[in-house]
PDB file of C-alpha atoms and ligand atoms in Angstrom:
ATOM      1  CA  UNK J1083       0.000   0.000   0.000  1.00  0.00           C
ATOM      2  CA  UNK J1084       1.846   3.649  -0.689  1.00  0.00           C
ATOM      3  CA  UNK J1085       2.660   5.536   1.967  1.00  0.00           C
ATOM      4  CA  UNK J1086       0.494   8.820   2.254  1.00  0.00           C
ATOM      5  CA  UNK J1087       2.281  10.016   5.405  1.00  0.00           C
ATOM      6  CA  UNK J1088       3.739  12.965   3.493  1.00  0.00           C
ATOM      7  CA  UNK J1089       1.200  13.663   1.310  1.00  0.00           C
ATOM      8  CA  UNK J1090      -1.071  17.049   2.331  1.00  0.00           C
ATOM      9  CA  UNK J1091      -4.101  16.571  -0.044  1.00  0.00           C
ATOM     10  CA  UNK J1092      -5.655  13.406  -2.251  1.00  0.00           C
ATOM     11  CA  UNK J1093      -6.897  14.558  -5.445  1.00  0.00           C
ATOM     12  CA  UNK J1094      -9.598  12.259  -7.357  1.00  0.00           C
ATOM     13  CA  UNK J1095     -11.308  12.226 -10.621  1.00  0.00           C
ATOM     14  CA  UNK J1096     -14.831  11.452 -10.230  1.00  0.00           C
ATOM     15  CA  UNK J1097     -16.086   9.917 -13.362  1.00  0.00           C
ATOM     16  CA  UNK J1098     -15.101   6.106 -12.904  1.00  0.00           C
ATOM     17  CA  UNK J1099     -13.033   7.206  -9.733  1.00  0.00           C
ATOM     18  CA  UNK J1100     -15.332   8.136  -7.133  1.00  0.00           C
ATOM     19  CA  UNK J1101     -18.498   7.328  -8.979  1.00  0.00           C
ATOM     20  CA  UNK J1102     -19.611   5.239 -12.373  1.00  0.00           C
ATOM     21  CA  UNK J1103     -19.922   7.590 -15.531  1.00  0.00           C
ATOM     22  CA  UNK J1104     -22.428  10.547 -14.920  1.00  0.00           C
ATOM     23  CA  UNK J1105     -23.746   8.260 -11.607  1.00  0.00           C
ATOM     24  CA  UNK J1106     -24.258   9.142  -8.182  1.00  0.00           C
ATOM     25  CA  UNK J1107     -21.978   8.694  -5.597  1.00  0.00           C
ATOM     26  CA  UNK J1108     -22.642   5.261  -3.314  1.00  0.00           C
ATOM     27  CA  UNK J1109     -23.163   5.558   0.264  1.00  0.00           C
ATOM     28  CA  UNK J1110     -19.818   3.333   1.054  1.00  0.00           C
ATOM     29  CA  UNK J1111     -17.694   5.757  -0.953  1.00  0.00           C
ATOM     30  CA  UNK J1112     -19.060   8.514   1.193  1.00  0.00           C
ATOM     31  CA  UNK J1113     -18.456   7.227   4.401  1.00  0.00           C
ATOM     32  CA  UNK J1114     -14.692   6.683   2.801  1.00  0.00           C
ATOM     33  CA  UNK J1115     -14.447  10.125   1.903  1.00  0.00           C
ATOM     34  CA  UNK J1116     -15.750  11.660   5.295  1.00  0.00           C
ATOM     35  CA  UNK J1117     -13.130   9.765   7.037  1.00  0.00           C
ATOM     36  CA  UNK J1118     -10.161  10.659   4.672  1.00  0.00           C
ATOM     37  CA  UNK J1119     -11.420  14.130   5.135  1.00  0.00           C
ATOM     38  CA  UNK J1120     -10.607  13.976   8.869  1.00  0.00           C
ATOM     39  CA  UNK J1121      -6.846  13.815   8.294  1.00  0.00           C
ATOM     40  CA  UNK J1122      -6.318  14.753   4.910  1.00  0.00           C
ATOM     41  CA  UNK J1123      -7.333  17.336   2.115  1.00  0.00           C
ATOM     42  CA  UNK J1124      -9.815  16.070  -0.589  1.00  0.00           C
ATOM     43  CA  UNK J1125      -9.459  17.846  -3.881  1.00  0.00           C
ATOM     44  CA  UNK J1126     -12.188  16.242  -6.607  1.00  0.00           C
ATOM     45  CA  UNK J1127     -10.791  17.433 -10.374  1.00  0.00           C
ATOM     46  CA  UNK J1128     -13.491  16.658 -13.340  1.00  0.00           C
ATOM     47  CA  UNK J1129     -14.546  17.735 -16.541  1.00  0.00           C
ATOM     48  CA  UNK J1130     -17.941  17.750 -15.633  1.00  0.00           C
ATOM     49  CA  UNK J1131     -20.493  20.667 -15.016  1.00  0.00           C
ATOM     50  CA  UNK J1132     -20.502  22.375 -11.436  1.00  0.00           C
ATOM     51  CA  UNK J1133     -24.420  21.492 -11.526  1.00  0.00           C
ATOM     52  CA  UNK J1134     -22.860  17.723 -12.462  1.00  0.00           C
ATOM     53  CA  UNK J1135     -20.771  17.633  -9.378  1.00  0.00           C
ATOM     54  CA  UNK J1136     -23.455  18.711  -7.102  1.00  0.00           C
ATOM     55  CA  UNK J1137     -25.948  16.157  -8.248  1.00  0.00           C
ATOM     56  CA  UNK J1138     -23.157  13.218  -8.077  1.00  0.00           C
ATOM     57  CA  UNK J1139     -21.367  14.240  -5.356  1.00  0.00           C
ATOM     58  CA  UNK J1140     -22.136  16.821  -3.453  1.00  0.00           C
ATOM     59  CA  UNK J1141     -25.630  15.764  -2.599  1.00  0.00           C
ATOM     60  CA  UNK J1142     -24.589  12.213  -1.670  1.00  0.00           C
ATOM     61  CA  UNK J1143     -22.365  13.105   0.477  1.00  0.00           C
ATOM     62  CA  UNK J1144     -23.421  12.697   4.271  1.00  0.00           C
ATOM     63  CA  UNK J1145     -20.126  14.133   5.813  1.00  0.00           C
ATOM     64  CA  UNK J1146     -19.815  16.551   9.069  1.00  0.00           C
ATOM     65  CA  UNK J1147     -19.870  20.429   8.762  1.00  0.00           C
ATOM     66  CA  UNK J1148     -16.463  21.384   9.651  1.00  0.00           C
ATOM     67  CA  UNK J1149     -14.806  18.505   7.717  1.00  0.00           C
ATOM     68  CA  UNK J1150     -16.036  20.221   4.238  1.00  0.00           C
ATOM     69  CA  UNK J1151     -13.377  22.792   4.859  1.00  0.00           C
ATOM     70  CA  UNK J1152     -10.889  19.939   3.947  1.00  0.00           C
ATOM     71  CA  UNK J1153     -12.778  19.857   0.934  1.00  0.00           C
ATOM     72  CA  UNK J1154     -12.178  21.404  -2.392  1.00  0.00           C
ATOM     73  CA  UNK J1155     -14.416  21.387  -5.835  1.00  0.00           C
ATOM     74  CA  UNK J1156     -12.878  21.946  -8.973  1.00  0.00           C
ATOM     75  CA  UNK J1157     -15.342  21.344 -12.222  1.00  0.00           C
ATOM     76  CA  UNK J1158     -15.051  21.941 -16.049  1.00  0.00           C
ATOM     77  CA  UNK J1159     -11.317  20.673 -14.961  1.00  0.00           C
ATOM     78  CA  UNK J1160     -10.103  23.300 -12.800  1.00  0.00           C
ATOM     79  CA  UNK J1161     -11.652  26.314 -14.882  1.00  0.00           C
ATOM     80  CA  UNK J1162     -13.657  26.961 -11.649  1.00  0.00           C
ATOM     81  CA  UNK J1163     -12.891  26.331  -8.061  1.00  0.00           C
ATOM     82  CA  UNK J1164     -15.403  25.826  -5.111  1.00  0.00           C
ATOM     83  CA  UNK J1165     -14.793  25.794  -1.652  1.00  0.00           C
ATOM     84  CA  UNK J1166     -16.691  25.430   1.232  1.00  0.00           C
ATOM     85  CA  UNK J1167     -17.145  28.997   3.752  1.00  0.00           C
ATOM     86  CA  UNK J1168     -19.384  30.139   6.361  1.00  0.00           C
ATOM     87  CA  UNK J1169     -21.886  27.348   5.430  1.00  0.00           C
ATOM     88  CA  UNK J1170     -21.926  27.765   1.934  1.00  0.00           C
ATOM     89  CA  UNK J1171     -20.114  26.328  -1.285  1.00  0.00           C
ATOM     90  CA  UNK J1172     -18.854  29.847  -2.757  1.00  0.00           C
ATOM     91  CA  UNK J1173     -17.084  30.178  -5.905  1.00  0.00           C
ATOM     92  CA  UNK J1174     -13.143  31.502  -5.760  1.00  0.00           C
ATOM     93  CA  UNK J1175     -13.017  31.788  -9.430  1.00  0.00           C
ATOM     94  CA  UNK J1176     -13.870  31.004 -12.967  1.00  0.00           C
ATOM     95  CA  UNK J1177     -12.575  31.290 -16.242  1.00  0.00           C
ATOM     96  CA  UNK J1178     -14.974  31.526 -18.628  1.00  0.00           C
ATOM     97  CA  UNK J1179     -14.994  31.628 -22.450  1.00  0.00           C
ATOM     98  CA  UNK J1180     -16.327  35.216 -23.780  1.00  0.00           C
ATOM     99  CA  UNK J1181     -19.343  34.855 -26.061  1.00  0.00           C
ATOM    100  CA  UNK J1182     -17.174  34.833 -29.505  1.00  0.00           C
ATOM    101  CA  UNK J1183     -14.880  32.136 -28.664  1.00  0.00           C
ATOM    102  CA  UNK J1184     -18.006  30.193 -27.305  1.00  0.00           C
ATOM    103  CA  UNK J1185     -20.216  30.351 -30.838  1.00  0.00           C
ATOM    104  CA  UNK J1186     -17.266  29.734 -32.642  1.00  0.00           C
ATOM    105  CA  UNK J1187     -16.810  26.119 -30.655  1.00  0.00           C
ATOM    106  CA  UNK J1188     -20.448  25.648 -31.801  1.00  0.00           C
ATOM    107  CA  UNK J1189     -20.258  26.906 -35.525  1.00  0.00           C
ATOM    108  CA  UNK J1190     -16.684  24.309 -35.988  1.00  0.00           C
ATOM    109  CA  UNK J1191     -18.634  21.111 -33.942  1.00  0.00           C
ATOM    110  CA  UNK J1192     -21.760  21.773 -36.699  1.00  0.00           C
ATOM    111  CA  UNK J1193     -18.886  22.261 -39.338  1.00  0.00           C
ATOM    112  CA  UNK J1194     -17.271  19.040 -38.454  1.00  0.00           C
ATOM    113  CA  UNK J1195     -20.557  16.788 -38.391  1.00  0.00           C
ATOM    114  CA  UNK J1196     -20.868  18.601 -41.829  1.00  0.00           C
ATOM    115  CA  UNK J1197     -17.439  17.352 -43.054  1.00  0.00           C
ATOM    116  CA  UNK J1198     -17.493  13.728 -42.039  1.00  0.00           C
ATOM    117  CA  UNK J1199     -21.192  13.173 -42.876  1.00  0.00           C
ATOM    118  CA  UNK J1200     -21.762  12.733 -38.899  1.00  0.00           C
ATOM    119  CA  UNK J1201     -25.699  12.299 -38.417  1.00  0.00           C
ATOM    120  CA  UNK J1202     -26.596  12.260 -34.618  1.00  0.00           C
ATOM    121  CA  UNK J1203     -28.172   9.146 -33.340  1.00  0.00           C
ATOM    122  CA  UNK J1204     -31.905   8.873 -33.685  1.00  0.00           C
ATOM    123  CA  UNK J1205     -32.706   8.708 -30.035  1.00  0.00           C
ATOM    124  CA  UNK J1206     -30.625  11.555 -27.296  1.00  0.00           C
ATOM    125  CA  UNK J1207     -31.201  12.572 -24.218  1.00  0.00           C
ATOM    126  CA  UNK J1208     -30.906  15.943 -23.500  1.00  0.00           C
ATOM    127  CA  UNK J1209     -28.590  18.367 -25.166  1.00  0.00           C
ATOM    128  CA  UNK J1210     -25.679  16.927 -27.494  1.00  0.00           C
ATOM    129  CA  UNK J1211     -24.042  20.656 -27.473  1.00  0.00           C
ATOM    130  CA  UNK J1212     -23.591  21.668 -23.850  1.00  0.00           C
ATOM    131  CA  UNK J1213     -22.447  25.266 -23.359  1.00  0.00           C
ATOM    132  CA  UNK J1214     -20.656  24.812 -19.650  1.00  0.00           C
ATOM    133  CA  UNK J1215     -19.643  28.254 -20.175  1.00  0.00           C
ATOM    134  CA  UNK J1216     -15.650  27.924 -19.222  1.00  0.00           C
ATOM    135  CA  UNK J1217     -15.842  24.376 -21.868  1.00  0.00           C
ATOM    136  CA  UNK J1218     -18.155  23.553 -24.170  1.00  0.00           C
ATOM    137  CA  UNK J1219     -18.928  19.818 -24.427  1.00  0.00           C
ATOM    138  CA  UNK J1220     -20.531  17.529 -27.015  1.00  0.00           C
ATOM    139  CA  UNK J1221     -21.844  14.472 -25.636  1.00  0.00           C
ATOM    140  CA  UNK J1222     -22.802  11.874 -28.661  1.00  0.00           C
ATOM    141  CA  UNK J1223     -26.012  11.339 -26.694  1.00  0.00           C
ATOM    142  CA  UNK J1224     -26.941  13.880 -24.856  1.00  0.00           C
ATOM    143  CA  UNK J1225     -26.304  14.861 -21.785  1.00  0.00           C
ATOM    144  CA  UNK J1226     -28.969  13.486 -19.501  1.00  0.00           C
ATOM    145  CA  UNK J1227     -29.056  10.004 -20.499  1.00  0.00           C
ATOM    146  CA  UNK J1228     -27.624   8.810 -17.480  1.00  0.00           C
ATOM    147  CA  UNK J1229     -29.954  10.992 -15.341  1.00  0.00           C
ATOM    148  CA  UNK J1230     -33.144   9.513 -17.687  1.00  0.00           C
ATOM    149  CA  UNK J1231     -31.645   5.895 -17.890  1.00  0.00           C
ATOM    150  CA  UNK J1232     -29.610   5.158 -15.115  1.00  0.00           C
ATOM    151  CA  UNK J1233     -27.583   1.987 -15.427  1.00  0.00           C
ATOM    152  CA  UNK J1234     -29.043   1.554 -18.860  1.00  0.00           C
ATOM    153  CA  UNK J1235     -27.229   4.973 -19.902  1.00  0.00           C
ATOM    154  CA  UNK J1236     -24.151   3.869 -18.695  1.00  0.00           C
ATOM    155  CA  UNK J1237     -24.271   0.621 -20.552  1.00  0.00           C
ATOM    156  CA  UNK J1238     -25.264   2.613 -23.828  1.00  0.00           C
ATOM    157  CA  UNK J1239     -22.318   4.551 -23.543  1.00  0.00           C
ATOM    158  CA  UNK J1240     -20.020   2.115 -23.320  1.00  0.00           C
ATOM    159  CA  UNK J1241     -21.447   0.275 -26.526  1.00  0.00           C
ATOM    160  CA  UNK J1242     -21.404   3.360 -28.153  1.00  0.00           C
ATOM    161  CA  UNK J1243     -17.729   3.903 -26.959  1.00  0.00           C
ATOM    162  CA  UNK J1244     -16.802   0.628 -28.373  1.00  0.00           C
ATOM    163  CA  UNK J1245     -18.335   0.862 -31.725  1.00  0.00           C
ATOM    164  CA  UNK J1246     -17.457   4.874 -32.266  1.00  0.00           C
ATOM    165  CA  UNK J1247     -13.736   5.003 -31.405  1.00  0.00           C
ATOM    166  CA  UNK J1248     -12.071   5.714 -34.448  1.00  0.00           C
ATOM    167  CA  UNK J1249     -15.304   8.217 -35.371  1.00  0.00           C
ATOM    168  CA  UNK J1250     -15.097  10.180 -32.295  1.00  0.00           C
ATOM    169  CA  UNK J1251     -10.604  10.433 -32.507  1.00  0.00           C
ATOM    170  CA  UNK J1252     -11.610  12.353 -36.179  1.00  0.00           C
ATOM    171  CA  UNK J1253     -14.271  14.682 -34.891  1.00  0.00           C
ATOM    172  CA  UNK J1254     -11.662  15.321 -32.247  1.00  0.00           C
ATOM    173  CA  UNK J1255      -8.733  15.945 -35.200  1.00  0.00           C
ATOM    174  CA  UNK J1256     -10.817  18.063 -37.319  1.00  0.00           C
ATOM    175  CA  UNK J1257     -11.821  19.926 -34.381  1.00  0.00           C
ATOM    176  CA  UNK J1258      -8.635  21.041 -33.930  1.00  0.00           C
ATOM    177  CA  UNK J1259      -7.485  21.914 -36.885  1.00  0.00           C
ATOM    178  CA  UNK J1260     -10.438  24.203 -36.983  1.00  0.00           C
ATOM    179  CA  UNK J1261      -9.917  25.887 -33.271  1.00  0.00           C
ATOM    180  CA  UNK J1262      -5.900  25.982 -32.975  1.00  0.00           C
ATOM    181  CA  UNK J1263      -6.224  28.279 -30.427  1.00  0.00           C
ATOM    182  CA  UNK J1264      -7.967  25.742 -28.249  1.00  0.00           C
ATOM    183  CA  UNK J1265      -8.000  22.731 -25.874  1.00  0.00           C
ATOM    184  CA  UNK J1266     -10.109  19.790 -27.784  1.00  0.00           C
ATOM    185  CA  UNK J1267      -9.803  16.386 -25.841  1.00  0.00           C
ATOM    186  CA  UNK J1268     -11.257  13.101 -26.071  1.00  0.00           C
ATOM    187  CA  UNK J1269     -12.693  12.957 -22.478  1.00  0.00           C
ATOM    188  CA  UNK J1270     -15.330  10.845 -20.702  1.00  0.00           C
ATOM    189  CA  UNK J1271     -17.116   7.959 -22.701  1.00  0.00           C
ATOM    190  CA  UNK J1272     -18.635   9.920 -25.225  1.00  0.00           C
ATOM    191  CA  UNK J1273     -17.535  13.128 -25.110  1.00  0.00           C
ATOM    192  CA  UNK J1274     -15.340  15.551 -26.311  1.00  0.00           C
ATOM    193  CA  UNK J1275     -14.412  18.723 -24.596  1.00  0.00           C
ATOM    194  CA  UNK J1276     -13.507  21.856 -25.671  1.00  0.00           C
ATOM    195  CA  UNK J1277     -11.814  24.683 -23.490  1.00  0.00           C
ATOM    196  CA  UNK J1278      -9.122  27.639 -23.655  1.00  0.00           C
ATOM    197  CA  UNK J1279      -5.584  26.576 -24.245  1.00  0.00           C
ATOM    198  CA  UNK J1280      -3.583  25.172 -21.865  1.00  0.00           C
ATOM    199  CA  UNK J1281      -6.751  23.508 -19.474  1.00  0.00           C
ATOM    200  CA  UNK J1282      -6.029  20.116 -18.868  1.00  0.00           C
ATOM    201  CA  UNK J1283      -5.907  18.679 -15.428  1.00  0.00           C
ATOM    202  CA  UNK J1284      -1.805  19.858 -14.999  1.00  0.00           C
ATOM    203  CA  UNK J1285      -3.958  22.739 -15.012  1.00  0.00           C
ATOM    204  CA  UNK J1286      -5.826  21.984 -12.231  1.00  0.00           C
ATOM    205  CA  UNK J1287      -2.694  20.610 -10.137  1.00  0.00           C
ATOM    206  CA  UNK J1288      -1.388  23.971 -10.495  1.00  0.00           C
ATOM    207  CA  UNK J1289      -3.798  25.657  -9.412  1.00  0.00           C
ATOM    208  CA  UNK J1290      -4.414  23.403  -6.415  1.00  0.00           C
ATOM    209  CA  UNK J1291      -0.777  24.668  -5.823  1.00  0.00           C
ATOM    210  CA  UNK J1292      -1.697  28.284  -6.562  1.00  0.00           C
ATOM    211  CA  UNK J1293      -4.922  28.190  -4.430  1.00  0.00           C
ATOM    212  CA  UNK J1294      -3.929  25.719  -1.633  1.00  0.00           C
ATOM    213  CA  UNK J1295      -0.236  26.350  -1.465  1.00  0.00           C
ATOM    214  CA  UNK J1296       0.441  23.063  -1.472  1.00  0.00           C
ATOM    215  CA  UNK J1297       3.532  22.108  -3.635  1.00  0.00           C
ATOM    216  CA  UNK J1298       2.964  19.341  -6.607  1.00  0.00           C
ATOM    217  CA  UNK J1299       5.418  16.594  -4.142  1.00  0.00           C
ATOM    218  CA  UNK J1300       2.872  16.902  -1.517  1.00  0.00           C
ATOM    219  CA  UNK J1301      -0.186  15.838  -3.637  1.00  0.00           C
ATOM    220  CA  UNK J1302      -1.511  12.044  -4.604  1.00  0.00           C
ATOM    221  CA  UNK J1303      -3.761  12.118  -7.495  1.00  0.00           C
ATOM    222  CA  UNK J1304      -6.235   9.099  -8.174  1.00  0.00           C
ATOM    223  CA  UNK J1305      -7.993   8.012 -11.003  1.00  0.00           C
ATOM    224  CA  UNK J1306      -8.986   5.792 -13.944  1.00  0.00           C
ATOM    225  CA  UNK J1307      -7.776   7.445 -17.060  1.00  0.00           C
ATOM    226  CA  UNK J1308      -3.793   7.652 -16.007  1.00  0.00           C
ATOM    227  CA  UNK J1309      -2.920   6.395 -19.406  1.00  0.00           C
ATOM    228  CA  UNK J1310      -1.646   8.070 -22.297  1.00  0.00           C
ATOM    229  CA  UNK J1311      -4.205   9.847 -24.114  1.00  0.00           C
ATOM    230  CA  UNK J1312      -6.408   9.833 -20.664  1.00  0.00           C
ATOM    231  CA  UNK J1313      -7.904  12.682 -19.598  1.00  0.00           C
ATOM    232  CA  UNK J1314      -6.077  12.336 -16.264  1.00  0.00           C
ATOM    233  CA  UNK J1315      -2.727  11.624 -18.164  1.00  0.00           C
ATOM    234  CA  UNK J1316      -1.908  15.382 -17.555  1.00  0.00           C
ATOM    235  CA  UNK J1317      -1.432  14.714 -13.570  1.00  0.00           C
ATOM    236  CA  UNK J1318       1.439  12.749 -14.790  1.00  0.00           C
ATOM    237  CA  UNK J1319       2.668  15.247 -16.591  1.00  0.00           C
ATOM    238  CA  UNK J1320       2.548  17.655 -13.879  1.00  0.00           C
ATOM    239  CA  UNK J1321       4.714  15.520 -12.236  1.00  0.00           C
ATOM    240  CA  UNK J1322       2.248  14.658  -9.178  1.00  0.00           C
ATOM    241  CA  UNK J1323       2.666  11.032  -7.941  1.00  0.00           C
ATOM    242  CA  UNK J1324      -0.714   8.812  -9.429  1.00  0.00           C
ATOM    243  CA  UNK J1325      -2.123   5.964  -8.292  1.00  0.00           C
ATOM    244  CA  UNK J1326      -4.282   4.310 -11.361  1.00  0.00           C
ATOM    245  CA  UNK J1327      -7.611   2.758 -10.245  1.00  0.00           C
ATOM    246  CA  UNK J1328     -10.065   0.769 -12.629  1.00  0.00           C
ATOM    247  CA  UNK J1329     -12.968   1.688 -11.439  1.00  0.00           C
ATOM    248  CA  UNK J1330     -15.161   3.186  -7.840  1.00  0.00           C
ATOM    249  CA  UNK J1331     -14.441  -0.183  -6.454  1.00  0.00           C
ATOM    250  CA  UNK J1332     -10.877   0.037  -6.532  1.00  0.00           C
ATOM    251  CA  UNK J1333     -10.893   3.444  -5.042  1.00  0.00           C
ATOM    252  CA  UNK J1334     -12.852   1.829  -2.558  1.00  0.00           C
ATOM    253  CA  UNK J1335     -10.296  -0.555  -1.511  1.00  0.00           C
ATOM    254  CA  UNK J1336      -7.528   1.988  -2.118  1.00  0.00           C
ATOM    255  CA  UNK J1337      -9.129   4.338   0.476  1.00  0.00           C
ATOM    256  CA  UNK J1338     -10.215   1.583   3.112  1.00  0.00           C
ATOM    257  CA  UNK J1339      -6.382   0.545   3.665  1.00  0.00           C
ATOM    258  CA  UNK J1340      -5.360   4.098   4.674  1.00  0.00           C
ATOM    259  CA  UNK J1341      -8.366   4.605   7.219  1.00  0.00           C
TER     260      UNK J1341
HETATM  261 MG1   MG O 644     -12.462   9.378 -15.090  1.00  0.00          MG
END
């Protein structure tokens, strides 16, 4: 088991970290959490939506008052950060896309769909184009299937995963040949993400160093995409030391030996 003695905060994806894609949050991974938050920080690192991390995380998590000052939020990977004061969850920053770059992100997804003769799947859920304001994300289908299908959802989206690889890397490569100037990765699932330049989750790490003033040797980063290509591959990068998990369970596990 590694050694966390010297380590001042645990940073973990959520997405198939802390929860299954787009799921809620178990009741066994919260009562992990709430005890790792007694001795340690908790940082929690995703692309997805501040309104996505309250509804998978925040709101299953059964955790004492005072401990959610160990705790720190940071959706839309690190373009906003949330922390927890005076009884509320109040924002310390975000950086959001102006209203230019944002329609431009739109016009060059519609303009790739064009391109490769990309026709949406008959049946979505929810919106395909999701304007997150700081990243704009299109999810092949739709956003709330998860929320309308449950298990079901995340079962579709791995099959669709599976069969749409290849499809999904060239929406991904024309993307950026379009929008240079931006971030375009290959996220969750079924999703790609768009951002400003530069936002990846080294990004994040640094400003959990910025924010926190904790230096990059004193942070542990978990979670389940740690590969090349991942969307937690940048943690690596940063130079923080990973442990890879493959799934919630694993965290499980990973977080029961230290308590
Ligand atoms: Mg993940």
């Amino acid at each position: 088991m590694r050694d966390i003695s010297t380590k001042k905060i645990i940073i973990f994806d959520l997405d198939g970290t802390l929860a299954a894609s787009k799921s809620k949050m178990d009741d066994e991974m919260s009562d992990l959490l709430s005890g790792l938050l007694v001795t340690k920080k908790i940082a929690v690192i995703s692309g997805g939506s501040w309104k996505q991390f309250n509804e998978q995380f925040l709101d299953q998590l059964q955790c004492r008052d005072d401990l959610l000052l160990n705790l720190f939020l940071f959706p839309t990977t690190g373009t906003r950060f949330y922390r927890y004061k005076s009884k509320i969850w109040i924002e310390v920053y975000a950086d959001v896309l102006d209203p230019e770059e944002r329609s431009k992100i739109k016009v060059a997804f519609e303009t790739v769909f064009e391109e490769i003769g990309y026709k949406h799947p008959e049946k979505v859920y929810g919106e395909i184009i999701e304007d997150r304001g700081t990243q704009i994300t299109f999810s092949a289908l739709g956003q709330g299937i998860v929320k309308e299908l449950g298990g079901e959802g995340v079962k579709l989206k791995h099959e669709w995963k599976e069969a749409n690889q290849d499809l999904k890397l060239k929406i991904a490569l024309n993307l950026r040949k379009l929008l240079p100037e931006f971030e375009v990765r290959t996220g969750g699932l079924t999703s790609i993400d768009v951002t400003k330049k530069g936002i990846d989750k080294a990004y994040g790490m640094r400003q959990i160093e910025k924010f926190l003033k904790i230096p990059i040797s004193e942070m542990l980063f978990v979670g389940d995409a740690l590969y090349p290509g991942g969307n937690d591959y940048a943690a690596i990068e940063a130079g923080v030391d990973t442990i890879a998990v493959s799934g919630p369970e694993e965290t499980k596990k990973l977080i029961g030996g230290w308590l």
